[in-house]
PDB file of C-alpha atoms in Angstrom:
ATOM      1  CA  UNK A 173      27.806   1.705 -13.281  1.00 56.00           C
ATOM      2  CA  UNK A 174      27.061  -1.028 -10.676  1.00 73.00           C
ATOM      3  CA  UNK A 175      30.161   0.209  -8.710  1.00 81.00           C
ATOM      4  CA  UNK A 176      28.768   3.339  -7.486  1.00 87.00           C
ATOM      5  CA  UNK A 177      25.975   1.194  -5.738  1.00 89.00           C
ATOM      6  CA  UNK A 178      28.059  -1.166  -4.568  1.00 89.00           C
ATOM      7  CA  UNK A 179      29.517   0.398  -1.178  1.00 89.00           C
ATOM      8  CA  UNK A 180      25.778   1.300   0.139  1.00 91.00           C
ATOM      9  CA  UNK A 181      24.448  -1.599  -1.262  1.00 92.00           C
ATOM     10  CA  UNK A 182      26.837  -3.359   1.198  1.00 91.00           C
ATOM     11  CA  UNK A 183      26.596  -1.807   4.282  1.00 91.00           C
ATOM     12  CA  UNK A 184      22.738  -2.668   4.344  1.00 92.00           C
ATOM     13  CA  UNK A 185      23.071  -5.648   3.247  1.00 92.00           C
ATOM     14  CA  UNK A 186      25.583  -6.584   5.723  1.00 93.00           C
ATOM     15  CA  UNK A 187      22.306  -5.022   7.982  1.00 93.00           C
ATOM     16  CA  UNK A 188      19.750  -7.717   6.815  1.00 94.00           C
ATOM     17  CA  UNK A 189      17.066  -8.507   9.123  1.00 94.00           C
ATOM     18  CA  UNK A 190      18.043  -6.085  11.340  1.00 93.00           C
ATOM     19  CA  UNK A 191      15.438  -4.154  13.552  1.00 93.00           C
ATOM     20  CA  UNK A 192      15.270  -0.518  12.177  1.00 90.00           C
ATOM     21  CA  UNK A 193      12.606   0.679  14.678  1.00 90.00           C
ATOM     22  CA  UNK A 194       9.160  -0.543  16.363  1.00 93.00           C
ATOM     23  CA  UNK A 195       6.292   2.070  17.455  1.00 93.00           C
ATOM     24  CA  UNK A 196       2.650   1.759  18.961  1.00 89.00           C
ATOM     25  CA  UNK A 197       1.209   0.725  20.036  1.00 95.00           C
ATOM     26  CA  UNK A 198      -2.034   2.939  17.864  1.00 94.00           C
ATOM     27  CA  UNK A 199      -5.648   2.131  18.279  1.00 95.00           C
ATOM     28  CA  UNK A 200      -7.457   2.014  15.463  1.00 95.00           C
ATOM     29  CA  UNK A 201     -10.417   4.103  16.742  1.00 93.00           C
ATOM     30  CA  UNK A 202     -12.894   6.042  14.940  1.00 91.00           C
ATOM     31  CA  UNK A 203     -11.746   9.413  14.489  1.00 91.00           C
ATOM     32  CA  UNK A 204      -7.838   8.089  12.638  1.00 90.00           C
ATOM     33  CA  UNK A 205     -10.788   5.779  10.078  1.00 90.00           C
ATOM     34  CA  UNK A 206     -13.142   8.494   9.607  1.00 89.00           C
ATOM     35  CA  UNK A 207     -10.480  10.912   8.664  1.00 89.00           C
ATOM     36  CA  UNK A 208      -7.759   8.256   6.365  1.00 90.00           C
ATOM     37  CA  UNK A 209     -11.647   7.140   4.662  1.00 89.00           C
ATOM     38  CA  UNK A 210     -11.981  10.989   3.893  1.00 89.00           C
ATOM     39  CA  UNK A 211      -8.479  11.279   2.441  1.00 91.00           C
ATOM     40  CA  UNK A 212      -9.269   8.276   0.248  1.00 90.00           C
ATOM     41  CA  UNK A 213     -12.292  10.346  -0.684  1.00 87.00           C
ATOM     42  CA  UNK A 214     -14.051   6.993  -0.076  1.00 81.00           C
ATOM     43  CA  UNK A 215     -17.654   6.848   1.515  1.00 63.00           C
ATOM     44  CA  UNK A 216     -17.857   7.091   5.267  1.00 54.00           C
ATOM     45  CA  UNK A 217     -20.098   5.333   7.024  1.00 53.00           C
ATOM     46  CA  UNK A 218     -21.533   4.949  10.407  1.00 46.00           C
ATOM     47  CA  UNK A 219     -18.646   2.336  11.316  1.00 47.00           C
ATOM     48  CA  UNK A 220     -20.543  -0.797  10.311  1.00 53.00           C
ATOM     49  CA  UNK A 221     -17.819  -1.705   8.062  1.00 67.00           C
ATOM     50  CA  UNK A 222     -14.295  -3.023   8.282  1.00 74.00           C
ATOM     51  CA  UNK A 223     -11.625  -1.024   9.122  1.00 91.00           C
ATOM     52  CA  UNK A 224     -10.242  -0.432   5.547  1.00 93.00           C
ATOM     53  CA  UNK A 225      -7.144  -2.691   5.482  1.00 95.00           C
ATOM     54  CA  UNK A 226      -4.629  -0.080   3.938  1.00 94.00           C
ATOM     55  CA  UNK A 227      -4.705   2.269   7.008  1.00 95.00           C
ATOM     56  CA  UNK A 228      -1.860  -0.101   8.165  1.00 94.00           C
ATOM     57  CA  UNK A 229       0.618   1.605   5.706  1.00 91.00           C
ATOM     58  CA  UNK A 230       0.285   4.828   7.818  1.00 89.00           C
ATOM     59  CA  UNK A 231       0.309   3.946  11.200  1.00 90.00           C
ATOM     60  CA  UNK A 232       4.567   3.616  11.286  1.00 84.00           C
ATOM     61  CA  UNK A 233       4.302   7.581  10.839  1.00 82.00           C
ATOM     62  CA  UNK A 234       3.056   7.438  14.437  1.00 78.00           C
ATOM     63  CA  UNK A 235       6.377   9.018  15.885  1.00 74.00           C
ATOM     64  CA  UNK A 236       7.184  10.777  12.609  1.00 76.00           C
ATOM     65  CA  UNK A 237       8.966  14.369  13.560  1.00 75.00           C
ATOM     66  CA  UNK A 238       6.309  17.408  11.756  1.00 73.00           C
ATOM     67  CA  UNK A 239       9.028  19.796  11.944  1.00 78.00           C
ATOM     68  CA  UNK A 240      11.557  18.397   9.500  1.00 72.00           C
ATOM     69  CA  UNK A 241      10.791  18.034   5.722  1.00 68.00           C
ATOM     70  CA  UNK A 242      12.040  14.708   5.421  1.00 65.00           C
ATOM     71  CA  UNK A 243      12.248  12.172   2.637  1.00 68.00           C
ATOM     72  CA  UNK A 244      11.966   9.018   3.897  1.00 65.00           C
ATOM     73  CA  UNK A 245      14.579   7.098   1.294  1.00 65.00           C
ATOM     74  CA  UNK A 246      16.893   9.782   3.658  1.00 65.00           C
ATOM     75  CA  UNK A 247      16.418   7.587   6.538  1.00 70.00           C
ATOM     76  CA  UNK A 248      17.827   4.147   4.787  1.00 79.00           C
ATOM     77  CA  UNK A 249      21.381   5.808   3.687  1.00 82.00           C
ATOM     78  CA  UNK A 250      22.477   8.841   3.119  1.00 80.00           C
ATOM     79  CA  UNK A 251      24.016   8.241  -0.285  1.00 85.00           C
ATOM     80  CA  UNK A 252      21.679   6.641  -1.976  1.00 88.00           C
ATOM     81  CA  UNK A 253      19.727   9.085  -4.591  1.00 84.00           C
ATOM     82  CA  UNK A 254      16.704   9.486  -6.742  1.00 83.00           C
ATOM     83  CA  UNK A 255      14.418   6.808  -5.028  1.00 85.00           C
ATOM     84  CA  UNK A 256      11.202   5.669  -6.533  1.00 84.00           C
ATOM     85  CA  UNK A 257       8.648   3.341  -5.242  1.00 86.00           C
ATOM     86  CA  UNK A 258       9.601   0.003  -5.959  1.00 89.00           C
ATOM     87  CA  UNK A 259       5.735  -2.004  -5.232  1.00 92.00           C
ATOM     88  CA  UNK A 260       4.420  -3.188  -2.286  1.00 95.00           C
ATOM     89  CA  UNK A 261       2.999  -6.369  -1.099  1.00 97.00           C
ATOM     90  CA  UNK A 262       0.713  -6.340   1.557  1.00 97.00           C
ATOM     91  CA  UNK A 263      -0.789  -9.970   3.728  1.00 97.00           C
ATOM     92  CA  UNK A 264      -3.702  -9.505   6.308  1.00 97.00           C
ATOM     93  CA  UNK A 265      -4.118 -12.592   8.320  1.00 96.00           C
ATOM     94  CA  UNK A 266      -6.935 -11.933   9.467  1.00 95.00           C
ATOM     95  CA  UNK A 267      -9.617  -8.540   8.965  1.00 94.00           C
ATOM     96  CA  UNK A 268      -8.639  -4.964  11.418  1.00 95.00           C
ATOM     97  CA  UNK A 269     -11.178  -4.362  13.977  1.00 94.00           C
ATOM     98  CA  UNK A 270     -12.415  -0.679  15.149  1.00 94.00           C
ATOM     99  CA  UNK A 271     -11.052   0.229  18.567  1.00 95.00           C
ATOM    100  CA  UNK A 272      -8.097  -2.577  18.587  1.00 96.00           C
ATOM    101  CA  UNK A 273      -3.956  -1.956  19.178  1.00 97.00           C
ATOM    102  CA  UNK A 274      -2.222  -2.340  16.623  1.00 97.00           C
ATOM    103  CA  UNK A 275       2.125  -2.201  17.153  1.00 97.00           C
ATOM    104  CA  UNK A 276       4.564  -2.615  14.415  1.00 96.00           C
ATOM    105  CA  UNK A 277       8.401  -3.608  13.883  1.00 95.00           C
ATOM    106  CA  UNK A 278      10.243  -2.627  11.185  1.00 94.00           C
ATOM    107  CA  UNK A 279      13.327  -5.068   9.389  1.00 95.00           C
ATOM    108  CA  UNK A 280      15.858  -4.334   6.831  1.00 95.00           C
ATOM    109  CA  UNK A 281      14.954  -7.326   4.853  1.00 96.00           C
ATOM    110  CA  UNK A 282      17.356  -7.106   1.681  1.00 95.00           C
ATOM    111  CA  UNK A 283      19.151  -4.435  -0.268  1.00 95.00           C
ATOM    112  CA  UNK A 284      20.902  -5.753  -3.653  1.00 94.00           C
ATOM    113  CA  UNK A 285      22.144  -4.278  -7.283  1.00 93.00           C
ATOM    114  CA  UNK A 286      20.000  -5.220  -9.944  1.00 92.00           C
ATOM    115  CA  UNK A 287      20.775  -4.027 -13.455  1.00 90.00           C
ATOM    116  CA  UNK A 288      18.201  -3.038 -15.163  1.00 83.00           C
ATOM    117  CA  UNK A 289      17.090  -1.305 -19.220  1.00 86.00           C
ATOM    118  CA  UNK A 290      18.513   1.798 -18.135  1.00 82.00           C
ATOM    119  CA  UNK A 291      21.042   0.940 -15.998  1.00 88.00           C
ATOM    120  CA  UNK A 292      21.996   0.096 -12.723  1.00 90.00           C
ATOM    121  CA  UNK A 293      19.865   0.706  -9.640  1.00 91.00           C
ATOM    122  CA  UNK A 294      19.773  -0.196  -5.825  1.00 93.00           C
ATOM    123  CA  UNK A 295      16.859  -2.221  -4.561  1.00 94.00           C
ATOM    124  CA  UNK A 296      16.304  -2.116  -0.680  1.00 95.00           C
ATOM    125  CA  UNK A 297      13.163  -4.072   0.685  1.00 96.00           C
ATOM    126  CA  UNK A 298      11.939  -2.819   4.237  1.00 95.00           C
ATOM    127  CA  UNK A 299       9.310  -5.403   5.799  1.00 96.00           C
ATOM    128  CA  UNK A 300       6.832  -4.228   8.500  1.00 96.00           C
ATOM    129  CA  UNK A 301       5.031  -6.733  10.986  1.00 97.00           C
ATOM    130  CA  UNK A 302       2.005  -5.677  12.665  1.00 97.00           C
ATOM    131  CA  UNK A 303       0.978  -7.200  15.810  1.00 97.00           C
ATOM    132  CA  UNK A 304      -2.086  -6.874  18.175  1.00 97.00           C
ATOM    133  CA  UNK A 305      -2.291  -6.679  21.623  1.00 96.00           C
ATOM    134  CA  UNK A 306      -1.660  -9.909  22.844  1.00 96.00           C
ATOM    135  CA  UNK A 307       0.864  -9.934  19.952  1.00 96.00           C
ATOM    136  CA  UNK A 308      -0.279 -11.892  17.344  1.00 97.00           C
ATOM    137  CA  UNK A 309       0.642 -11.032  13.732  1.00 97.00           C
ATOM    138  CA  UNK A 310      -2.295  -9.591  11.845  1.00 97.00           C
ATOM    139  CA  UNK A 311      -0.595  -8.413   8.794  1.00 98.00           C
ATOM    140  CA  UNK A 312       2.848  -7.988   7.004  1.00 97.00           C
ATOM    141  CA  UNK A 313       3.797  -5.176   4.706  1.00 97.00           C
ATOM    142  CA  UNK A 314       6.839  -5.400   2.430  1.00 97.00           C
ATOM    143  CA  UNK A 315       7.865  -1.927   0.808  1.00 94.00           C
ATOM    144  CA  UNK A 316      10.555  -1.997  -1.838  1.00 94.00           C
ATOM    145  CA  UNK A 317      12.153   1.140  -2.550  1.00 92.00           C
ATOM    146  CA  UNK A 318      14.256   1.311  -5.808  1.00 91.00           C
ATOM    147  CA  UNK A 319      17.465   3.955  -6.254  1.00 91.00           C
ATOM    148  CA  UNK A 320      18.926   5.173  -9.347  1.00 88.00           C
ATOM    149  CA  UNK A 321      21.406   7.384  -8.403  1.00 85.00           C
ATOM    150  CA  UNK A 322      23.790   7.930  -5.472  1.00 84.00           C
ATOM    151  CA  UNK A 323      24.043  11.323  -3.726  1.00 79.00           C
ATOM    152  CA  UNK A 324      26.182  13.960  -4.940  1.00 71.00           C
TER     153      UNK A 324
ATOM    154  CA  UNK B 300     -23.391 -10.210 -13.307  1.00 70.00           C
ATOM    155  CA  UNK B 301     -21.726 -11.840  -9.701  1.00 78.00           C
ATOM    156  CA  UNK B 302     -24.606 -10.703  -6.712  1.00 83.00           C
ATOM    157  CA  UNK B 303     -22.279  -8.860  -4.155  1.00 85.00           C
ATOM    158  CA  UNK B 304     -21.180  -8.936  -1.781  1.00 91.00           C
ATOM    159  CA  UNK B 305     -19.002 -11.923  -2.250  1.00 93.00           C
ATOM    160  CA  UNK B 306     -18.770 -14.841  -0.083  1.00 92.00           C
ATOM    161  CA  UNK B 307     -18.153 -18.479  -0.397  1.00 92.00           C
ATOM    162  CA  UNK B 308     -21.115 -19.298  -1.619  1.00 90.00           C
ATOM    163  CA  UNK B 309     -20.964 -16.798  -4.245  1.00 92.00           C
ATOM    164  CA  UNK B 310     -17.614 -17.706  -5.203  1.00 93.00           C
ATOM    165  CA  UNK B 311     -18.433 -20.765  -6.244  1.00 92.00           C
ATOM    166  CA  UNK B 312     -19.520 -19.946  -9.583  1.00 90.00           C
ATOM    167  CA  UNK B 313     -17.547 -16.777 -10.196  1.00 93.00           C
ATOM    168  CA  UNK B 314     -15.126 -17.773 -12.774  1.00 94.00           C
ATOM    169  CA  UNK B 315     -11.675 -16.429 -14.107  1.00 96.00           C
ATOM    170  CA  UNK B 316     -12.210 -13.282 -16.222  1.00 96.00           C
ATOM    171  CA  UNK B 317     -14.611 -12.023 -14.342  1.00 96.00           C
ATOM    172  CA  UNK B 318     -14.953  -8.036 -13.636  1.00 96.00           C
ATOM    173  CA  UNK B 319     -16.427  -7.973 -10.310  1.00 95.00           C
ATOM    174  CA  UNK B 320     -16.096  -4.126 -10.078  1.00 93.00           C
ATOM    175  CA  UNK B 321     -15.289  -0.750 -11.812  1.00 94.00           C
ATOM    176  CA  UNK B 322     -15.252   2.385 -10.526  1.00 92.00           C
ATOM    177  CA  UNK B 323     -13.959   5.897 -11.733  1.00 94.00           C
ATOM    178  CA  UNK B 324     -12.432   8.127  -9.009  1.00 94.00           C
ATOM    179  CA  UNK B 325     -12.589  11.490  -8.832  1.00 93.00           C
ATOM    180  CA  UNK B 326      -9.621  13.763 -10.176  1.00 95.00           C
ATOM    181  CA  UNK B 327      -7.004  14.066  -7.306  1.00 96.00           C
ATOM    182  CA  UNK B 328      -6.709  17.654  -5.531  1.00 97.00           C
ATOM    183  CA  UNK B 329      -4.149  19.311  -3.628  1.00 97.00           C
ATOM    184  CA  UNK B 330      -6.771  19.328  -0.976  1.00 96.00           C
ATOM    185  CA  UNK B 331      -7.062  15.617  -1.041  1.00 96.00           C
ATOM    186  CA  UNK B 332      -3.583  15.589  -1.240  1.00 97.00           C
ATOM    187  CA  UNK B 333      -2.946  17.259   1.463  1.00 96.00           C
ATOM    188  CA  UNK B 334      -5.707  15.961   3.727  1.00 94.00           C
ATOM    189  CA  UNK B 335      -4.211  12.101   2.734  1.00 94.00           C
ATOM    190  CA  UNK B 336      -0.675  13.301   4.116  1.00 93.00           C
ATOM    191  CA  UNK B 337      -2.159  15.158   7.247  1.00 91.00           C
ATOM    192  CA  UNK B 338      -3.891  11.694   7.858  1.00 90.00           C
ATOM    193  CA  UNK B 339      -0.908   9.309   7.145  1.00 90.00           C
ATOM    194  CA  UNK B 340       1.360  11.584   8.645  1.00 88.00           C
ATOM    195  CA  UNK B 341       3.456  11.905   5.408  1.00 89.00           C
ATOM    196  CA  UNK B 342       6.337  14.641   5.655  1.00 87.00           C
ATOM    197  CA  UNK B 343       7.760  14.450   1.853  1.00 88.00           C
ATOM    198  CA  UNK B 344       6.918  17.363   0.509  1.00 91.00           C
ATOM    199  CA  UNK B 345       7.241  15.910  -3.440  1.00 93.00           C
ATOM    200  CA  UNK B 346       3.147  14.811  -2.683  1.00 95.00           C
ATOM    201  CA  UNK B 347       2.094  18.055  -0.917  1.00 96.00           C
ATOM    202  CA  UNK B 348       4.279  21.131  -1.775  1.00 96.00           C
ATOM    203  CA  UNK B 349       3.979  21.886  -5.497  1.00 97.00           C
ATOM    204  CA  UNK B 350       7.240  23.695  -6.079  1.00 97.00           C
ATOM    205  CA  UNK B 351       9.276  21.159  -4.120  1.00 94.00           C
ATOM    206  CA  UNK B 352       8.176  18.142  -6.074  1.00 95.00           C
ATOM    207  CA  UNK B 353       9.338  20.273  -9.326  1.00 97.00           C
ATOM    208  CA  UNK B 354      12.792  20.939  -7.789  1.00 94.00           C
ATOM    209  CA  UNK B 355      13.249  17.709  -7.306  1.00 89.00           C
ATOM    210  CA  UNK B 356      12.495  16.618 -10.956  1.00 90.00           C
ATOM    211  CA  UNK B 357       8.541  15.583 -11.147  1.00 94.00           C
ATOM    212  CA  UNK B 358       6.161  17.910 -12.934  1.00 97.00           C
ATOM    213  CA  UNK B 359       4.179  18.519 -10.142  1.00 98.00           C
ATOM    214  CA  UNK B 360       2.633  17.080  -6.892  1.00 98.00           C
ATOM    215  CA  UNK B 361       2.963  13.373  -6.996  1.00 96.00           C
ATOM    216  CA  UNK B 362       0.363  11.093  -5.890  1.00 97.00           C
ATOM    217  CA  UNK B 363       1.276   8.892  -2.877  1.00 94.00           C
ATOM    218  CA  UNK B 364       1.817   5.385  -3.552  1.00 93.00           C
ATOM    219  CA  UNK B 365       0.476   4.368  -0.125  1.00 94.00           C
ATOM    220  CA  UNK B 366      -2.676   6.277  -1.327  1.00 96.00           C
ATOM    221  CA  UNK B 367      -2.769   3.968  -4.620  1.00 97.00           C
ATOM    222  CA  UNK B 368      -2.548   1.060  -2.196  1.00 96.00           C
ATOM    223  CA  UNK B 369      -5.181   2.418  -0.568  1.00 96.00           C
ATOM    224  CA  UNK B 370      -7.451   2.463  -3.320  1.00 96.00           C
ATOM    225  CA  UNK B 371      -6.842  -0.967  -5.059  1.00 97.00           C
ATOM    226  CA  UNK B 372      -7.056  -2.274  -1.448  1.00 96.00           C
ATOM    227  CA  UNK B 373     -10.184  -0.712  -0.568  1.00 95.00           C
ATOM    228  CA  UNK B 374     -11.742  -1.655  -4.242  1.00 94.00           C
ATOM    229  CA  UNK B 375     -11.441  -5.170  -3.105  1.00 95.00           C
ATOM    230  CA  UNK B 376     -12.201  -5.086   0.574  1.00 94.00           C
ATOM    231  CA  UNK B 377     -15.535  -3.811  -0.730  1.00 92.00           C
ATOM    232  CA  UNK B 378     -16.290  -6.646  -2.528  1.00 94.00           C
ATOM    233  CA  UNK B 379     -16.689  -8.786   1.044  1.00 94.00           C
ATOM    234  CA  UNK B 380     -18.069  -8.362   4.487  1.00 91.00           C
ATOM    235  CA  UNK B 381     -17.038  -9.912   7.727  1.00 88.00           C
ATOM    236  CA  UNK B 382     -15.987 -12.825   8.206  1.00 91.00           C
ATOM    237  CA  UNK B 383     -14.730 -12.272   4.396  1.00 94.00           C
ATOM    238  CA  UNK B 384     -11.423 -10.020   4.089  1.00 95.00           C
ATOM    239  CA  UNK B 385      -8.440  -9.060   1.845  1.00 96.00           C
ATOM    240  CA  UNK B 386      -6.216 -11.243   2.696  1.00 96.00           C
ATOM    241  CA  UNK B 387      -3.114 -10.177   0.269  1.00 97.00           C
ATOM    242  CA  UNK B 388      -2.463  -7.289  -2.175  1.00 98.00           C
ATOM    243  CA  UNK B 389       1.090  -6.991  -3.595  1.00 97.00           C
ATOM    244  CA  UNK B 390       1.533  -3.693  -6.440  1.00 96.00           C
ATOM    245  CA  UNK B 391       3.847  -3.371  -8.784  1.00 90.00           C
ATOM    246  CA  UNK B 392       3.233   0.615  -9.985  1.00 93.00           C
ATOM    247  CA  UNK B 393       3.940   1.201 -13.329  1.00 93.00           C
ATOM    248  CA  UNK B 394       4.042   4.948 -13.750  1.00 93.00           C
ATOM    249  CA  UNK B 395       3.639   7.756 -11.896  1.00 94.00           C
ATOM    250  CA  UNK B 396       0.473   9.605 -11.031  1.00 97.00           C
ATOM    251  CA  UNK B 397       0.613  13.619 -10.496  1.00 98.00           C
ATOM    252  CA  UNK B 398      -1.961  16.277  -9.111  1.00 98.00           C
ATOM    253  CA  UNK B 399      -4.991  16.572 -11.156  1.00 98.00           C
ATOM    254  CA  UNK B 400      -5.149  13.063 -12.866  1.00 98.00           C
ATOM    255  CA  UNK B 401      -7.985  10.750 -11.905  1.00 96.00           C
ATOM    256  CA  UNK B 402      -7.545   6.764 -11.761  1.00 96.00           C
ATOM    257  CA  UNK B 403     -10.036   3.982 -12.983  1.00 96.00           C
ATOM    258  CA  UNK B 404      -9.985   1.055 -10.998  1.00 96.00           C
ATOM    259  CA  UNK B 405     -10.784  -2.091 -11.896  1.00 97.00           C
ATOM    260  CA  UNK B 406     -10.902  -6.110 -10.163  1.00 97.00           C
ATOM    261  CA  UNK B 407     -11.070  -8.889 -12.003  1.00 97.00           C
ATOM    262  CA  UNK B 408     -10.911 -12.629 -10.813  1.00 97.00           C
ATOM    263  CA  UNK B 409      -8.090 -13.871 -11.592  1.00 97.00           C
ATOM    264  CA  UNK B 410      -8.561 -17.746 -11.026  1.00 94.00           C
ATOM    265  CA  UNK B 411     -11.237 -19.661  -9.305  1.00 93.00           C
ATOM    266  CA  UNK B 412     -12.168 -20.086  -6.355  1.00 93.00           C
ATOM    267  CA  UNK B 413      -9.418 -22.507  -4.205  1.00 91.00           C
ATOM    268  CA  UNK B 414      -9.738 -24.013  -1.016  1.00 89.00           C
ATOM    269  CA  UNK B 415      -7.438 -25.713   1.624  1.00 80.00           C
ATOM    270  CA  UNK B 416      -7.430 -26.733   5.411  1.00 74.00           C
ATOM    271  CA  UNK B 417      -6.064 -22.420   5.777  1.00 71.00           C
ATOM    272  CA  UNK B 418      -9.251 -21.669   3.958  1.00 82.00           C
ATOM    273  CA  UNK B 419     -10.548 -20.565   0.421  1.00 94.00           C
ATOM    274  CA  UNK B 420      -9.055 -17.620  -1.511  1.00 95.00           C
ATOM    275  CA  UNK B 421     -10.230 -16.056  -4.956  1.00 96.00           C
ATOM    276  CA  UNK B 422      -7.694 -14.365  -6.619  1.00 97.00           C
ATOM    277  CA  UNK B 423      -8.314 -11.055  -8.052  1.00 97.00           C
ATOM    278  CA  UNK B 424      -6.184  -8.385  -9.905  1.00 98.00           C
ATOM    279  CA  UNK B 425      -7.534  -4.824  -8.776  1.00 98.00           C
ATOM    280  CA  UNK B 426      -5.351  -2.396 -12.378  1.00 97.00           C
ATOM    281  CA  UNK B 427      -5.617   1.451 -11.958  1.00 97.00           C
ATOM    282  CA  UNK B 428      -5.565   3.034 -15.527  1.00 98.00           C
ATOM    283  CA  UNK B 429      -4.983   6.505 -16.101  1.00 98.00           C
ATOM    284  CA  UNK B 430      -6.849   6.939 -19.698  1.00 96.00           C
ATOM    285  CA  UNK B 431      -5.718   3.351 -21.403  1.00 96.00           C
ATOM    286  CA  UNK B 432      -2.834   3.134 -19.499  1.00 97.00           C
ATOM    287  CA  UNK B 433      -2.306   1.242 -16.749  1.00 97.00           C
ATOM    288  CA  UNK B 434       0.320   2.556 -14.089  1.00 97.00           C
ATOM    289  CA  UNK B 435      -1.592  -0.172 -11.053  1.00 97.00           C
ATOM    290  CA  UNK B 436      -1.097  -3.629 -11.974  1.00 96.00           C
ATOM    291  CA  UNK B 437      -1.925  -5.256  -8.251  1.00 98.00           C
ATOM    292  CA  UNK B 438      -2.463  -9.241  -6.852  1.00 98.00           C
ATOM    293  CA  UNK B 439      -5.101  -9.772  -4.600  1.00 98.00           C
ATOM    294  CA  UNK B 440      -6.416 -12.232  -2.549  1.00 97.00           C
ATOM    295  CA  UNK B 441      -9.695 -12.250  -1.060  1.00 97.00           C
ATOM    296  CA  UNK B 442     -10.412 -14.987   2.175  1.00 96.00           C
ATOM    297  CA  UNK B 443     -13.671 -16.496   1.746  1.00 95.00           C
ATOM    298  CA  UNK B 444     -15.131 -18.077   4.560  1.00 91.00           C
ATOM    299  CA  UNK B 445     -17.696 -21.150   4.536  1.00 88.00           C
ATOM    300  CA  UNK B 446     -20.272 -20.955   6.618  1.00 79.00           C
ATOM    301  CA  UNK B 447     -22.095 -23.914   8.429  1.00 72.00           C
ATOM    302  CA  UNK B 448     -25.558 -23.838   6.384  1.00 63.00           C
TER     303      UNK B 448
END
């Protein structure tokens, strides 16, 4: 069953560490807080707090293209199938601040075939650095996405 | 009961085992749905488009993950105020979470407080259940910052 994965599983991995994409730079100003702290259906407050730390996850969707229904497992290879979220691990290196520029890069970290209770599956790991404007890290994001089928 | 919000001082006597917070959210709408992919930009229509998400095999609108994050993150960045932050989360999700299902969050300390020359970190565990069952099992790491007294 680990055959089927093995030919995608390749060509990324023979891709490791390379650059998929970079965007920003996007400020963190009020109005993109106020309304992500309303999706969470979290309090808002006047501002006096931190920017909430997760708002990171979303700000790679700066460029994204509305008109297209797209999956985004679609964009890592075409035959790869049935993804699921694998986890993601998140480190801040220091807290956001309101009003500051925050760019990102985006790496192919690993991709691998792991065997697992029901069978084989395709792990890809996709790692995010976030930088500010004199470009410093301030966080990393690492977002595994697991596959358990290839595409028809 | 640990006085909030956290610092270092705090910390000191806050030990493993500790529940530093629960809270109960809401039952998720499509509206919140929705809203939380308008806002993150999302454009896979399994989390916002009802009938799509059943083609493709779920029961019905599926949560975000990002929006799980989101939560757990925000139930510990609570916890602290400036200088303080969340310095790590990393999720394993354990089971899906659909339309219309609400999730209990809850952080617990995790070890005592540790410091080094990089700083001092309490480690927490932030778990979503849905019911009994857990489908968020996250590690967190909260920053802790000593003040000069």
């Amino acid at each position: 069953m680990s055959a089927v994965f093995q030919e995608p599983v390749n060509r990324l991995a023979a891709r490791r560490g390379e650059l998929l994409g970079s965007w920003g730079p996007v400020r963190l100003d009020v109005v993109t807080v106020s309304r992500f702290m309303e999706a969470l259906g979290w309090p808002i407050d006047g501002g006096t707090k931190p920017v909430p730390p997760a708002i990171l996850l979303q700000l790679g969707n700066v460029n994204i293209d509305v008109t297209r229904d797209v999956r985004p497992h679609e964009d890592i290879d075409p035959s790869l199938a049935n993804p699921v979220n694998g986890g993601t691990a998140l480190c801040w290196l220091r807290p956001l601040q309101l009003g500051e520029a925050i760019r990102g890069s985006v790496r192919l970290k690993d991709a691998y075939v792991r065997e697992g209770k029901s069978g084989a599956m395709a792990i890809v790991l996709i790692e995010t650095t976030f930088l500010d404007a004199a470009g410093q890290p301030v966080a990393t994001a690492q977002k595994t996405t697991i596959f358990r089928g290839v595409a028809a | 009961m640990t006085r909030l919000p956290l610092d270092w001082e705090r910390a000191q006597d806050v030990a493993a085992g500790t529940v530093l917070r629960r809270i109960d959210l809401p039952a998720v709408t499509m509206t919140q749905l929705v809203f939380y992919c308008a806002a993150a930009r999302v454009t896979d229509p399994i989390h916002y488009d009802r009938e799509f998400a059943r083609r493709a095999g779920f029961p019905d609108a599926v949560v975000n993950g990002s929006l799980r994050i989101a939560w757990l993150t925000q139930a510990l960045s609570d916890l602290v105020e400036p200088p303080n932050f969340v310095s790590a989360l990393r999720c394993a999700h354990r089971g899906p979470m659909y339309v219309g299902q609400a999730l209990s969050l809850e952080v617990q300390v995790t070890e005592p407080i540790k410091s080094s020359k990089e700083g001092s970190v309490l480690a927490c565990a932030v778990i979503g259940r849905l019911g009994e069952k857990v489908i968020d099992h996250a590690e967190g790491a909260l920053t802790l910052v000593r003040q000069a007294s």
